[in-house]
Structure formats: structure tokens, C-alpha cells
XYZ file of C-alpha atoms in Angstrom:
746
model
C 64.868 -13.148 -1.229
C 61.229 -12.163 -1.569
C 59.294 -12.699 1.687
C 56.003 -14.461 1.344
C 53.106 -12.486 2.808
C 51.874 -13.774 6.161
C 48.179 -14.325 6.565
C 46.617 -13.354 9.897
C 49.645 -11.484 11.205
C 47.881 -10.783 14.524
C 47.647 -14.489 15.280
C 51.284 -15.056 14.301
C 52.443 -12.251 16.580
C 50.325 -13.559 19.460
C 51.760 -17.036 19.046
C 55.298 -15.627 19.119
C 54.646 -13.271 22.072
C 55.347 -10.160 19.989
C 53.439 -6.883 20.004
C 52.399 -4.740 17.054
C 55.073 -2.278 18.181
C 57.655 -5.073 17.986
C 56.424 -5.913 14.496
C 56.815 -2.333 13.324
C 60.333 -2.261 14.769
C 61.189 -5.492 12.947
C 59.957 -4.047 9.659
C 62.058 -0.948 10.269
C 65.172 -3.032 10.948
C 64.678 -5.187 7.862
C 63.326 -2.339 5.688
C 60.670 -4.785 4.505
C 58.064 -7.254 5.687
C 59.556 -10.184 7.634
C 58.823 -13.803 6.851
C 57.702 -16.355 9.427
C 61.234 -17.603 10.131
C 62.491 -14.085 10.769
C 59.575 -13.357 13.089
C 60.378 -16.514 15.033
C 64.041 -15.548 15.383
C 63.179 -12.042 16.581
C 60.661 -13.553 18.988
C 63.239 -15.871 20.547
C 66.070 -13.366 20.679
C 63.870 -10.564 22.009
C 62.255 -12.807 24.602
C 62.782 -11.877 28.236
C 64.864 -15.030 28.670
C 67.386 -14.052 25.985
C 67.352 -10.253 25.865
C 66.816 -9.243 29.519
C 64.702 -6.401 28.144
C 62.949 -5.723 31.459
C 65.935 -6.279 33.729
C 68.934 -4.910 31.821
C 68.276 -1.395 33.076
C 68.789 -2.491 36.672
C 71.756 -4.786 36.059
C 73.898 -1.812 35.141
C 76.025 -0.727 38.047
C 76.830 -4.174 39.408
C 80.467 -4.188 40.554
C 82.080 -6.561 38.062
C 85.779 -5.747 38.132
C 88.660 -6.513 40.472
C 92.335 -7.404 39.982
C 91.452 -11.103 40.275
C 88.516 -11.010 37.819
C 89.525 -12.435 34.440
C 86.044 -12.394 32.882
C 82.897 -10.766 34.181
C 79.289 -10.885 32.921
C 78.722 -11.014 29.170
C 80.228 -14.385 28.381
C 79.041 -17.914 29.062
C 80.448 -17.774 32.611
C 82.617 -15.666 34.875
C 86.279 -16.373 35.651
C 88.387 -15.472 38.682
C 92.127 -15.980 39.138
C 92.801 -18.557 41.873
C 96.577 -18.519 41.642
C 99.469 -20.280 39.949
C 98.047 -19.676 36.494
C 94.599 -21.202 37.057
C 91.124 -19.742 36.998
C 87.804 -20.802 38.481
C 85.007 -20.603 35.911
C 81.492 -20.501 37.362
C 77.865 -19.498 36.893
C 74.386 -20.181 38.242
C 71.353 -20.359 35.963
C 67.637 -21.080 36.239
C 65.538 -23.820 34.680
C 62.335 -23.012 36.519
C 59.541 -23.209 33.976
C 60.747 -26.422 32.287
C 61.152 -28.113 35.682
C 57.608 -27.226 36.708
C 56.218 -28.660 33.471
C 58.402 -31.786 33.368
C 60.500 -32.016 36.565
C 62.993 -34.737 35.649
C 63.727 -33.498 32.132
C 63.663 -29.834 33.167
C 66.062 -30.268 36.063
C 68.446 -32.579 34.232
C 68.736 -30.291 31.205
C 69.238 -27.367 33.561
C 72.275 -29.153 34.983
C 73.465 -30.104 31.501
C 73.078 -26.557 30.234
C 75.046 -24.924 33.023
C 77.838 -27.479 32.671
C 78.105 -26.663 28.956
C 78.406 -22.966 29.840
C 81.449 -23.900 31.917
C 83.289 -26.297 29.637
C 82.615 -24.203 26.542
C 85.069 -21.740 28.124
C 87.763 -24.390 28.322
C 87.203 -25.466 31.931
C 86.672 -28.968 33.256
C 83.661 -28.928 35.634
C 84.611 -30.100 39.130
C 81.638 -29.137 41.319
C 77.886 -28.602 41.163
C 75.523 -26.847 43.567
C 71.794 -26.326 43.315
C 69.062 -24.217 44.874
C 65.608 -25.786 44.619
C 62.351 -24.378 45.996
C 58.931 -25.958 46.185
C 55.467 -25.187 47.466
C 53.695 -26.731 50.425
C 54.779 -30.311 49.870
C 53.792 -31.277 53.421
C 50.075 -30.774 52.726
C 47.885 -33.869 52.484
C 45.971 -32.622 49.447
C 46.447 -32.149 45.709
C 48.953 -29.336 46.174
C 51.083 -31.405 48.543
C 50.931 -34.409 46.233
C 51.904 -32.257 43.268
C 54.944 -30.843 44.995
C 56.124 -34.167 46.352
C 56.007 -35.374 42.737
C 57.936 -32.291 41.611
C 60.508 -32.748 44.381
C 61.101 -36.381 43.452
C 61.415 -35.587 39.747
C 63.720 -32.599 40.179
C 66.065 -34.363 42.596
C 66.244 -37.429 40.347
C 66.909 -35.241 37.300
C 69.718 -33.332 39.006
C 71.277 -36.525 40.335
C 71.004 -38.505 37.124
C 72.675 -35.867 34.959
C 75.413 -34.848 37.384
C 76.221 -38.430 38.356
C 76.460 -39.569 34.737
C 78.752 -36.659 33.933
C 81.060 -37.572 36.800
C 80.792 -34.126 38.391
C 80.132 -34.136 42.157
C 77.176 -32.213 43.564
C 78.724 -30.961 46.794
C 76.117 -28.601 48.223
C 72.862 -26.770 47.825
C 69.693 -25.591 49.512
C 66.066 -26.639 49.461
C 63.112 -24.710 50.869
C 59.327 -24.890 50.899
C 57.027 -21.844 50.786
C 53.414 -21.353 49.730
C 54.529 -18.721 47.203
C 56.075 -21.510 45.088
C 52.868 -23.545 44.857
C 52.434 -22.393 41.264
C 56.078 -21.945 40.292
C 58.956 -24.014 41.624
C 62.527 -22.796 41.255
C 65.412 -24.935 40.028
C 68.700 -23.022 39.967
C 71.832 -24.957 38.967
C 75.460 -23.917 39.509
C 78.676 -25.374 38.120
C 82.300 -24.471 38.749
C 85.207 -25.587 36.593
C 88.976 -25.103 36.441
C 91.037 -23.927 33.466
C 94.468 -22.409 32.848
C 94.101 -18.622 32.821
C 95.759 -18.358 29.420
C 93.479 -20.995 27.889
C 90.042 -19.425 28.378
C 87.799 -19.632 25.314
C 85.133 -17.119 24.359
C 81.942 -17.118 22.300
C 83.122 -15.121 19.281
C 82.923 -15.663 15.544
C 85.363 -13.486 13.620
C 87.716 -13.674 10.680
C 86.090 -13.565 7.246
C 85.960 -17.026 5.729
C 86.518 -18.889 8.965
C 84.277 -21.950 8.997
C 81.308 -22.309 11.343
C 81.036 -25.889 12.592
C 78.149 -27.627 14.319
C 79.132 -30.330 16.839
C 77.363 -32.589 19.328
C 74.008 -34.318 19.115
C 71.632 -34.144 16.176
C 68.875 -31.532 16.139
C 65.297 -32.587 16.810
C 62.021 -30.802 17.383
C 62.252 -30.897 21.199
C 62.480 -27.613 23.055
C 60.826 -25.584 20.297
C 59.821 -22.242 21.762
C 61.581 -22.897 25.049
C 63.010 -19.384 25.425
C 59.619 -17.831 24.668
C 57.860 -20.233 27.064
C 60.299 -19.261 29.819
C 59.386 -15.623 29.232
C 55.700 -15.956 30.025
C 53.503 -16.615 33.027
C 51.773 -19.920 33.716
C 48.120 -20.807 33.889
C 46.394 -24.028 34.863
C 46.648 -25.070 31.197
C 50.459 -24.967 31.105
C 50.745 -28.766 30.864
C 50.287 -28.249 27.135
C 53.777 -26.710 27.085
C 55.512 -30.072 27.584
C 56.817 -30.115 23.966
C 58.864 -26.982 24.794
C 60.904 -28.894 27.405
C 64.157 -30.356 26.120
C 65.266 -33.935 26.658
C 68.827 -34.417 27.868
C 71.361 -37.185 27.333
C 74.227 -36.950 29.858
C 76.225 -39.664 28.117
C 76.320 -37.584 24.927
C 77.314 -34.554 26.969
C 80.141 -36.491 28.590
C 81.491 -37.291 25.116
C 81.017 -33.652 24.109
C 82.913 -32.489 27.199
C 85.889 -34.730 26.532
C 85.934 -33.863 22.822
C 85.876 -30.127 23.563
C 88.636 -30.382 26.156
C 90.763 -32.284 23.604
C 89.971 -29.617 21.012
C 91.058 -26.843 23.359
C 94.546 -28.321 23.665
C 95.202 -27.466 20.013
C 95.241 -24.084 18.284
C 92.298 -24.809 15.999
C 89.429 -22.477 16.899
C 88.531 -18.815 17.285
C 85.466 -19.228 19.508
C 82.843 -21.626 20.761
C 79.297 -21.245 22.085
C 76.763 -23.561 23.686
C 73.417 -23.854 21.903
C 71.285 -23.031 24.924
C 68.062 -21.035 25.024
C 66.880 -20.274 21.459
C 69.310 -22.885 20.160
C 71.144 -22.159 16.929
C 69.576 -18.678 16.796
C 71.170 -17.482 20.026
C 74.543 -19.148 19.522
C 75.027 -17.843 15.979
C 73.773 -14.302 16.590
C 75.659 -13.932 19.887
C 78.943 -15.190 18.426
C 78.698 -12.873 15.443
C 77.360 -10.011 17.555
C 80.233 -10.033 20.046
C 82.720 -9.775 17.179
C 80.789 -7.332 14.988
C 80.776 -9.930 12.220
C 78.270 -11.449 9.845
C 77.589 -15.102 9.194
C 76.301 -17.339 6.417
C 74.588 -20.569 7.497
C 73.381 -23.413 5.305
C 70.683 -24.955 7.442
C 70.282 -28.041 5.279
C 73.784 -29.027 6.462
C 72.686 -29.215 10.124
C 72.651 -32.834 11.410
C 68.992 -33.824 11.989
C 67.563 -36.754 13.881
C 64.117 -36.764 12.301
C 62.472 -36.087 8.959
C 60.360 -33.046 8.266
C 62.512 -30.429 9.960
C 62.920 -27.115 8.189
C 64.669 -23.784 8.809
C 62.117 -22.758 11.457
C 62.697 -25.869 13.590
C 66.469 -25.901 13.061
C 66.925 -22.298 14.168
C 64.588 -22.539 17.185
C 65.085 -26.087 18.455
C 66.654 -26.353 21.908
C 67.862 -29.909 21.525
C 70.583 -30.560 24.073
C 74.293 -31.333 23.959
C 75.191 -29.117 20.972
C 77.898 -26.515 20.351
C 78.695 -24.027 17.614
C 82.361 -23.496 16.778
C 84.152 -20.831 14.786
C 87.271 -22.642 13.591
C 90.395 -21.257 11.994
C 90.349 -21.573 8.232
C 92.337 -24.605 7.154
C 91.807 -26.421 10.470
C 88.423 -27.877 9.575
C 89.527 -31.447 9.123
C 91.427 -31.563 12.403
C 88.316 -30.310 14.232
C 86.121 -32.832 12.441
C 88.516 -35.673 13.239
C 88.363 -34.941 16.986
C 84.570 -35.058 17.138
C 84.326 -38.090 14.884
C 86.780 -39.838 17.208
C 84.328 -39.247 20.067
C 81.450 -40.481 17.867
C 79.671 -37.129 17.812
C 77.964 -35.426 14.911
C 80.028 -32.718 13.285
C 79.355 -30.650 10.169
C 80.562 -27.445 8.550
C 77.352 -25.428 8.232
C 78.610 -21.977 7.289
C 81.269 -19.308 7.497
C 81.993 -15.903 8.995
C 81.343 -12.921 6.738
C 81.909 -9.175 6.932
C 78.341 -8.272 5.974
C 77.131 -7.657 9.514
C 74.130 -9.812 8.628
C 72.954 -13.323 9.404
C 72.178 -14.938 6.058
C 70.334 -18.249 6.230
C 70.068 -20.637 3.287
C 67.983 -23.770 2.729
C 69.245 -25.930 -0.140
C 70.813 -22.908 -1.832
C 67.853 -20.558 -1.436
C 68.116 -17.678 1.010
C 65.347 -18.010 3.578
C 66.231 -15.220 6.024
C 68.496 -12.198 6.281
C 68.760 -10.214 9.523
C 71.236 -7.532 10.651
C 73.149 -9.115 13.526
C 73.790 -6.063 15.694
C 70.225 -4.820 15.496
C 68.997 -8.129 16.825
C 71.701 -9.335 19.241
C 73.162 -6.105 20.540
C 70.237 -3.690 20.274
C 67.260 -5.618 21.573
C 64.532 -3.484 23.142
C 65.200 -2.246 26.677
C 61.964 -1.636 28.519
C 61.409 0.990 31.169
C 58.592 -0.696 33.011
C 56.665 1.191 35.694
C 57.519 0.468 39.319
C 55.402 0.735 42.454
C 56.119 -0.043 46.089
C 53.941 -3.050 46.999
C 50.917 -2.330 49.146
C 51.464 -5.517 51.155
C 54.554 -4.034 52.814
C 52.529 -1.587 54.894
C 50.345 -4.429 56.129
C 53.398 -6.595 56.950
C 55.046 -3.832 58.947
C 52.030 -3.548 61.237
C 52.414 -7.084 62.612
C 55.423 -8.293 64.573
C 56.248 -11.530 66.330
C 55.198 -11.116 69.975
C 56.531 -14.344 71.443
C 54.937 -17.703 72.088
C 53.151 -19.368 74.955
C 55.066 -22.553 74.146
C 58.087 -23.466 76.230
C 61.510 -23.088 74.655
C 61.904 -26.858 74.708
C 58.809 -27.362 72.553
C 59.769 -24.527 70.211
C 63.244 -26.020 69.789
C 61.911 -29.442 68.826
C 59.453 -27.890 66.337
C 62.236 -25.892 64.669
C 64.719 -28.767 64.654
C 62.200 -30.965 62.844
C 60.999 -28.281 60.416
C 61.553 -28.756 56.693
C 63.730 -25.626 56.732
C 66.206 -27.113 59.223
C 66.037 -30.910 59.313
C 68.531 -33.128 57.516
C 67.813 -33.543 53.812
C 69.866 -36.623 53.132
C 66.899 -37.972 51.146
C 67.910 -35.341 48.597
C 71.688 -35.226 48.712
C 72.122 -38.986 49.025
C 70.899 -39.189 45.419
C 73.831 -37.038 44.323
C 77.350 -38.401 43.981
C 79.300 -35.904 46.078
C 82.668 -37.656 46.069
C 83.338 -38.570 42.444
C 86.712 -37.171 41.455
C 88.020 -37.639 45.029
C 88.402 -33.878 45.554
C 85.437 -33.156 47.828
C 86.514 -32.061 51.313
C 83.235 -30.742 52.794
C 79.868 -31.543 51.202
C 76.151 -31.171 51.905
C 76.013 -33.251 55.083
C 78.946 -31.457 56.703
C 78.079 -27.771 56.700
C 76.540 -24.804 54.916
C 79.679 -23.955 52.935
C 81.180 -26.699 50.758
C 84.882 -27.152 50.019
C 86.639 -28.879 47.132
C 90.320 -29.408 46.397
C 91.857 -27.976 43.235
C 94.522 -30.477 42.260
C 95.935 -28.231 39.558
C 97.362 -25.693 42.033
C 97.033 -27.611 45.317
C 94.547 -25.135 46.791
C 90.924 -25.314 47.912
C 87.714 -23.565 46.915
C 84.768 -22.867 49.203
C 81.336 -22.212 47.746
C 77.828 -21.679 49.045
C 74.393 -20.947 47.585
C 71.554 -19.273 49.464
C 68.698 -16.793 49.472
C 66.630 -15.769 52.541
C 63.375 -15.478 50.596
C 61.219 -14.369 53.519
C 63.562 -11.461 54.182
C 63.449 -10.580 50.490
C 59.649 -10.527 50.611
C 59.606 -8.152 53.594
C 62.403 -5.902 52.290
C 63.862 -6.839 48.876
C 66.853 -4.539 49.240
C 67.840 -5.640 52.735
C 67.020 -9.257 51.891
C 69.296 -9.190 48.836
C 72.111 -7.666 50.903
C 71.679 -10.443 53.452
C 71.699 -13.025 50.621
C 75.127 -11.811 49.496
C 76.357 -11.742 53.079
C 75.012 -15.220 53.894
C 76.594 -16.834 50.844
C 79.910 -15.155 51.538
C 79.755 -15.828 55.280
C 79.275 -19.542 54.669
C 82.523 -19.523 52.687
C 84.317 -17.430 55.320
C 83.169 -19.976 57.918
C 85.300 -22.546 56.124
C 88.297 -20.186 56.288
C 88.030 -18.789 52.754
C 88.718 -15.372 51.273
C 85.642 -14.638 49.150
C 86.471 -13.390 45.652
C 83.201 -13.169 43.757
C 79.578 -14.132 43.325
C 77.167 -15.374 40.675
C 73.490 -14.474 40.948
C 70.231 -15.988 39.732
C 67.472 -13.386 40.027
C 64.097 -15.153 40.232
C 61.089 -12.838 40.277
C 57.441 -12.693 39.295
C 55.735 -10.989 36.364
C 57.645 -7.859 35.246
C 54.408 -6.426 33.874
C 53.389 -5.981 37.514
C 54.877 -2.652 38.735
C 55.223 -4.084 42.246
C 57.422 -6.915 40.939
C 59.634 -4.474 39.082
C 59.960 -2.430 42.271
C 61.059 -5.602 44.063
C 63.588 -6.262 41.284
C 64.980 -2.727 41.454
C 65.325 -2.861 45.229
C 66.976 -6.290 45.182
C 69.531 -5.293 42.551
C 70.290 -2.127 44.524
C 70.887 -4.330 47.564
C 73.239 -6.636 45.668
C 75.190 -3.662 44.340
C 75.561 -2.161 47.803
C 76.591 -5.441 49.425
C 79.050 -6.457 46.708
C 80.758 -3.073 46.755
C 81.119 -3.098 50.538
C 82.220 -6.742 50.718
C 84.484 -6.532 47.639
C 82.743 -9.458 45.945
C 82.291 -8.593 42.259
C 79.445 -10.129 40.275
C 81.160 -12.196 37.578
C 78.167 -14.013 36.072
C 74.450 -14.431 36.492
C 70.979 -15.041 35.168
C 67.537 -13.444 35.353
C 64.316 -15.458 35.509
C 61.105 -13.441 35.326
C 57.441 -14.399 34.826
C 57.523 -16.799 37.774
C 53.800 -16.338 38.178
C 50.778 -18.614 37.898
C 47.201 -17.377 37.683
C 48.253 -13.940 38.902
C 50.227 -15.173 41.935
C 53.884 -14.101 41.955
C 56.653 -15.867 43.835
C 58.538 -14.084 46.608
C 61.542 -12.167 45.277
C 64.284 -14.803 45.184
C 67.721 -13.398 44.292
C 69.780 -16.569 44.725
C 73.467 -15.906 45.374
C 76.486 -18.201 45.050
C 79.741 -17.039 46.629
C 83.140 -18.536 45.815
C 86.299 -18.160 47.862
C 89.796 -19.595 48.058
C 91.605 -21.425 50.854
C 95.349 -21.816 50.474
C 95.953 -24.834 52.691
C 94.075 -27.829 54.066
C 95.235 -26.792 57.543
C 93.206 -23.586 57.179
C 89.843 -25.301 56.596
C 87.341 -24.789 59.424
C 84.876 -27.622 59.953
C 81.179 -27.231 60.792
C 80.713 -30.105 63.260
C 81.879 -30.049 66.863
C 85.217 -31.790 67.318
C 86.358 -32.376 70.900
C 84.810 -32.535 74.333
C 86.140 -29.784 76.593
C 86.583 -27.222 73.835
C 84.874 -23.877 74.400
C 81.946 -22.458 72.434
C 82.020 -18.722 71.812
C 79.655 -16.297 70.127
C 81.268 -13.925 67.639
C 78.886 -11.032 67.079
C 75.833 -9.821 68.947
C 72.311 -11.263 68.904
C 69.366 -8.834 68.929
C 65.606 -9.434 69.096
C 65.047 -9.807 65.347
C 62.161 -12.076 64.401
C 60.728 -10.577 61.188
C 60.718 -13.272 58.506
C 62.257 -15.749 60.957
C 61.750 -19.483 61.169
C 60.149 -19.264 64.609
C 57.597 -16.827 63.211
C 56.904 -19.098 60.244
C 56.467 -22.257 62.268
C 54.452 -20.799 65.163
C 52.337 -18.088 63.510
C 52.345 -19.148 59.819
C 53.018 -15.525 58.912
C 55.720 -13.550 57.159
C 55.522 -10.088 58.702
C 57.575 -7.424 60.412
C 60.993 -6.286 59.245
C 64.019 -8.498 58.549
C 67.210 -8.245 60.590
C 69.461 -5.302 59.896
C 72.845 -5.921 58.287
C 75.911 -3.833 58.991
C 78.106 -4.474 55.961
C 81.256 -3.110 57.592
C 80.804 -5.445 60.554
C 80.083 -8.329 58.168
C 83.344 -7.743 56.311
C 85.211 -7.471 59.610
C 83.742 -10.843 60.651
C 84.939 -12.405 57.388
C 88.445 -11.083 57.902
C 88.422 -12.296 61.510
C 87.397 -15.802 60.404
C 90.016 -15.885 57.675
C 92.812 -14.806 60.002
C 91.640 -17.178 62.745
C 91.686 -20.030 60.223
C 95.230 -19.206 59.135
C 96.384 -19.114 62.769
C 94.468 -22.290 63.630
C 92.408 -20.600 66.342
C 88.949 -21.932 65.394
C 88.209 -25.651 65.273
C 84.619 -25.488 63.974
C 82.065 -22.777 63.256
C 78.509 -22.137 62.104
C 76.618 -18.928 61.519
C 73.472 -17.942 63.387
C 70.845 -18.470 60.690
C 67.516 -20.323 60.534
C 66.357 -21.059 64.060
C 69.006 -18.873 65.671
C 71.662 -19.794 68.208
C 69.792 -22.840 69.500
C 69.538 -24.520 66.100
C 73.117 -23.553 65.162
C 74.447 -25.277 68.287
C 72.272 -28.343 67.743
C 73.323 -28.768 64.105
C 77.005 -28.462 65.011
C 76.475 -31.193 67.605
C 74.497 -33.491 65.321
C 76.937 -33.320 62.394
C 79.539 -35.175 64.458
C 77.275 -36.583 67.198
C 78.740 -34.623 70.101
C 77.138 -33.074 73.158
C 76.841 -29.355 73.812
C 76.190 -27.225 76.903
C 75.383 -23.531 76.449
C 74.053 -20.746 78.627
C 73.123 -17.769 76.431
C 73.057 -14.116 77.543
C 69.250 -14.426 77.608
C 69.066 -17.393 79.978
C 67.788 -15.492 83.018
C 65.845 -12.770 81.208
C 62.538 -11.866 82.857
C 60.672 -11.433 79.590
C 59.649 -14.570 77.641
C 60.291 -12.874 74.278
C 63.820 -11.966 75.358
C 64.522 -15.577 76.391
C 63.401 -16.570 72.891
C 66.327 -14.600 71.476
C 68.093 -17.959 71.284
C 65.884 -18.388 68.172
C 66.542 -14.885 66.801
C 68.328 -14.717 63.450
C 70.613 -11.713 63.860
C 73.197 -11.162 61.141
C 77.000 -11.219 61.336
C 76.914 -13.726 64.196
C 78.868 -16.990 64.410
C 79.075 -19.807 66.954
C 82.686 -21.033 67.079
C 84.496 -23.910 68.776
C 87.898 -22.994 70.173
C 90.411 -24.871 72.310
C 90.898 -23.316 75.766
C 94.532 -22.446 75.044
C 93.522 -20.419 71.972
C 90.772 -18.379 73.629
C 92.992 -15.445 74.559
C 94.418 -15.163 71.021
C 90.944 -15.327 69.463
C 89.690 -12.724 71.953
C 92.505 -10.379 71.008
C 91.876 -10.935 67.310
C 88.161 -10.247 67.783
C 88.998 -6.999 69.582
C 91.258 -5.996 66.704
C 88.389 -6.473 64.260
C 85.883 -4.929 66.698
C 83.763 -8.076 66.830
C 82.125 -8.828 70.193
C 83.102 -12.201 71.699
C 81.263 -14.026 74.454
C 81.998 -17.479 75.914
C 78.721 -19.439 76.013
C 79.674 -22.949 77.065
C 81.562 -25.990 75.928
C 81.543 -29.139 73.818
C 80.495 -32.227 75.791
C 80.640 -35.972 75.138
C 77.591 -37.311 73.266
C 76.069 -38.944 76.358
C 75.609 -35.482 77.896
C 73.177 -34.572 75.126
C 72.142 -31.071 74.047
C 71.744 -28.427 76.746
C 70.874 -24.881 75.643
C 69.497 -22.657 78.426
C 66.359 -24.510 79.586
C 66.417 -26.922 76.639
C 67.510 -30.473 77.426
C 67.533 -33.203 74.777
C 69.459 -36.442 74.588
C 71.361 -37.151 71.396
C 69.240 -40.114 70.335
C 66.027 -38.057 70.489
C 67.692 -35.118 68.717
C 68.932 -37.440 65.962
C 65.466 -38.905 65.512
C 63.901 -35.466 65.098
C 66.652 -34.081 62.887
C 67.354 -37.024 60.607
C 63.869 -38.515 60.185
C 61.531 -35.516 59.931
C 62.057 -34.797 56.244
C 61.015 -38.221 54.978
C 58.271 -38.524 57.604
C 56.607 -35.197 56.841
C 56.743 -35.707 53.090
C 55.784 -39.409 53.082
C 59.031 -40.278 51.312
C 60.596 -43.712 51.185
């Protein structure tokens, strides 16, 4: 192969987001001048999205191992042992940039992509979650209109793809902050179930084993997607629409069923989704993990349009495609399965022992790249870090209390976009398909699904307290891990692991890299203390538009197991006459709180402190109380504090509540407002009177303070919290109608 000289190399490098230093490194690796195709492959594989070149340094040190961890980071998804020979396979991933450019297509292909990561490992997807974040959609101007459009498109995209696939979306979170005006976040999570001894991995080994392309045909959509997702936005980013893939959930459903049929037979060595960077990433990663080489004949790739060449075929991010390394001699059986499901299938190459990726186009070699140098030895950057100057300014201003009465504050918080019911969103998702959903979006912060295969239950929750992460990235990330895990513990689960999606601004900004370092340090500290290994994850950088970075947003999903249906704790109040107790201790902690946001429109001060040992003790208390049947319902003290927690528990099941907090008769107004404080490791629990003494003793054993606050009342008694009095009908109106009213939704 004799490379053709490239004219205007500077322009080519600029277009592919490569530096002159990168170009010199490429020449050194190849020992010659690269051609355009090779430059494009290096560009995609060395992009931030694929190589993690800015973040890899800080990802080292995550706790990733435990006796129950079957597979940690490094594969398509993580796997934990959930008993009786079955594993839960799960991961969260971002599709932020594509969703901002084209919300419906970006969100739907994000869901499709994460589901492929799960079933490519041999698992049938059984549950989806999502974390979506928008700018100031409530504004009555161009920004508000833009984000209402983005919200509608993203929600429709998530619902359309998940519903068509027959996978229930059982939970999620949605928030609105000015920092996302230029960059929305769409993080999608899927969990699947597979036998522990039937997990499949993305490897291509065994000289002569055939490499088989399956799924949909390749088109020109998604070209440059990985590179686009590794760059900041400007006001001209609408021109990037061609880099957004178009999904077809019906094709993916066929692909899912075909793959699951394939996995029942001993026909393949490995399998990999063609995600970011398409055929480039799947082929290089499969060969790289095994230390192999590969020969690909690109003219054999199924194409859906004329005029495609090696460049387009290697870089296209067309959806619903897989690359398989089959066992030699099994080719026809593999082909027969995919033809049965009316999917494209073609043998496009074979595994070699050369250690190189050799690409051919109608018999002529068009590229040759050492696999390890590209897939395993991508550049790792040591970017400068700097503590942000804004932190000193934030620390100088603290919430000083409000002149508004607690009643007025309560109604403002209850109707805020952060708190109010978001059924406009989750009603577009099928949360019951499969008949395994036990607790979904409308019923509590932590969702629960039944695992028919071993007659157990899984709890899962996704969250990130972004305002805390802005004020203190390390403490905020610790709280994110604790919140996600606590929401599972509230359902009675033992938490076994997390998946993270680390959304940050421009890594070329030293202050952003400082935020990233601090957040990863916080995750490491929390996961070690809480014994929740990180089994999978994703990094999304360059969430910046016109120089404005998003808040640090390390989104965490926790997953835990519940052995019996009798051990599941509900979120809504259950029976009049039951007692309401506070587990934990509320302090005056208002930095980054909802009351501060709604009343002062600021994000200042310091976030609440988190005692990880006390947090773990609370989890163990909740788990043991669930096993002994001591707690009927529970909710953590989160956005809006004790007052909002009590109100939401009442509104879920339309019950009344009467509470007198420890701050009821305080002389200072700010102290009385502690009912809106968001202290950590605090839970409001419903307990029957005859179980109070046992729960008190258990709390003492775990050294968790317990205080009786009041009781559950019939709905006609309304909501009574200190001086707050609100009848149920008015509370329902505020809580259930505010979202659509504020956003002009129909």
C-alpha cells in the first residue's frame, strides 16, 4: 500500500480535530505518512469520546472489585451476581450533544445504544432509567421556547424507542438549571438479566475465525459523531445535524431477539456493538482486548446507499449494528439465525495474528494500522488543573432566611419544577410492559422490578445533586453516590454497585479539570466507604457552549437486591394512625438547597456535610427494618427538606399527615425554616405503633437518632407540618398541575 499524499494537511487535521503533535505521533506509529482514511480512524479513536484521554488519569483508583462483581469497567457493561446463577448487567451512558442538536433522534439513539451495550453481553434488558437536564424552560423568551422544544423532543425520543423495544422505563430524574441553557444532558441507563455462565464479551481472537457484520445496513448518518461529541458547541452547531444518527427500534428489537437466540448456541467467540466511531471502534476494541489482528474487506459491508467508500463505512454511526467474531466452521449457522430474523448479515473479514488492522476495498489494501498502538495506547493527557475562582465568591454568601411565612415557602417549593409531579414526562413511557414493575416513577425515588428468573427483586435509582457539585465537586459527588444508594435502601435493598455518567464542561479549562478530579475523588471515597464498586460508566466532556460550562454533573445509578416482596418498603403513606418518625438528624444546611434556589435565585454557600459511616449505618438499619417488617413506608429528606418529604409521601397515596418538627417553637425564623433544610442521612419513616419500640432499639444499635414527629391521618385532615396547613385538594392541585402549567404543556 502506497499512501497518496494529502494536500493541505493543516486543514485535514483541523477538520478531524487533530493537532500537529498527534500527526507526528501517527507518522511514528505507522512509520510512514498516513492516508486520509487512517487519519480519520485515528481521529475517531483518539477522540475524547472514545479514548478518555483527558479523564483516564482520574478514573484510576475507582473501587471496581467485590466478591459479587462478575465484570467491572472495560467491557460494554458491568455485571453483578444477584444469586441463583443470574447476573444483573447494567450501564449508564450519555447522548448529550446529539440530543441538543436533534432531540428526538439524539435521545432515541441514546436509549438504543445503551440497550445494545446490555444485550451484546447476553442479557435481556428488563428496565430503563434516564436522567435528563434542561435549561430555563419556564422562561417566556427564546431560551424558554428552545428548552420546551428540547424537553418535548427528548421525552418523545426516549419513550418511542423504549416502548417499541418492550422495555419498561421505570424511573428517572429531570431538572432545570440555567447552566444547561447551552448544553442539555441526556443520560440513559439500562439493566438486563443473564445467566452468570453465559456472559459474552467483546473479543476477537483465534486466527482464521470469521468476523461477521449483522444488523441494519450502513449509511452515511452519524459520520463524525464521536468527534462531534468531543468538542464544544457554538451558536453555529445546528450545522452538525448530519452527525446525529437515526434510530429504528423495530430493527433493534429484531436484532435483540436474534442475538439472544444466537447466544443459546456455542457459535461465537465475542460480540461488540457498533457504537461511537462505528465499525472503527468495534473492530479495534475487539482485536485490542485479545491482542489480535484483523483483516476486513469493506466492500462486503451491507450498504443502504450508493457512493459509500472505506471512509464512510469505517466512521458511520448508523444504528442497530453488531460485529461478531464467530467460531470457524459456524458461519452458516450464524448467518441462518440473522436471516431468519430478516436482518443483514455478511462475513466481512477474519481474525489474524498480525497485530494490525488491515482494511481492503475490492482487493486493494486501503489502510493498515497497528491495533494496540491505536486502541490500547491512545494518548493520555495530563491537563492543568486550577481551583475555580467562583468558589471563594460562593462561600461568602449564605442563605439568611426569608421574610415569607413557612406556608408560602412550602407552596412555592411544592410547585417548583424540582419537586412537582412530572407525569407529563413519565406518562409517555411504558413502565409496566413485561409485568415485572413493582415500583415506578410515580411511586417513589427508588424503583423496583421483579426478576422472574430467580424470584428476587432489584431496586435502582439515578440522581445527581448538581448544585452541591457546583459548590463542592468532591462533597457533591459523595452525596450523589449516597443519594442513589439511599433511594435503593429506602426500598429495603442491599446496594451492590453503581454505574456513573460523568458530565463536565471543557477539559481544556483547568477549572473544569479540577472539578473533574475532585468529583472522581469524591466517588472513590464514597464507594469505598459504602462498599459500592463502580462496575461501569461513561465520561462526557466538552459540555460547553460559547465558553459557558455546565455545572459538574456526575450522575450516579445505584443497584441493589431485595430477596422477597415482603421486604419492599413503599414510598407513599399507608394507614391512618401509623406513626411518622425521623431517622437521622436535621441541621441548618441551606447551601445549594431548593429553598435558596427558589427564594434567592442563587447557588452559594457550602453543601450539606455527609458522614459516610452514618450513611452506611442508615442503609443497614433500613435493610434490617425491611426484613423484620418494621417500616411501612419511607422517604429521604432531600429537595425541600422534611416538609416536602412528608407532603410527597402523603400525595403519592392521597393520605393526610400531621407533624410537629423539633423546630416548631424555635425563636429564630431561620431555625424554624429547618423543615426545608436538606441534611444528609435523614429519612422520614412510617411505622405502626406496635413496631415503634423494635425500630427504636434497632436505631440505637446502628447509632441512628430516632424522633417521633407525628402520625398519618385520613385524607380529609389534609397536610399539617408545624404552622403549615393545606387541604389535600389544594396540595394536589399545586403538586400535580404545576409542571404543565409552568411550561405551557398540553
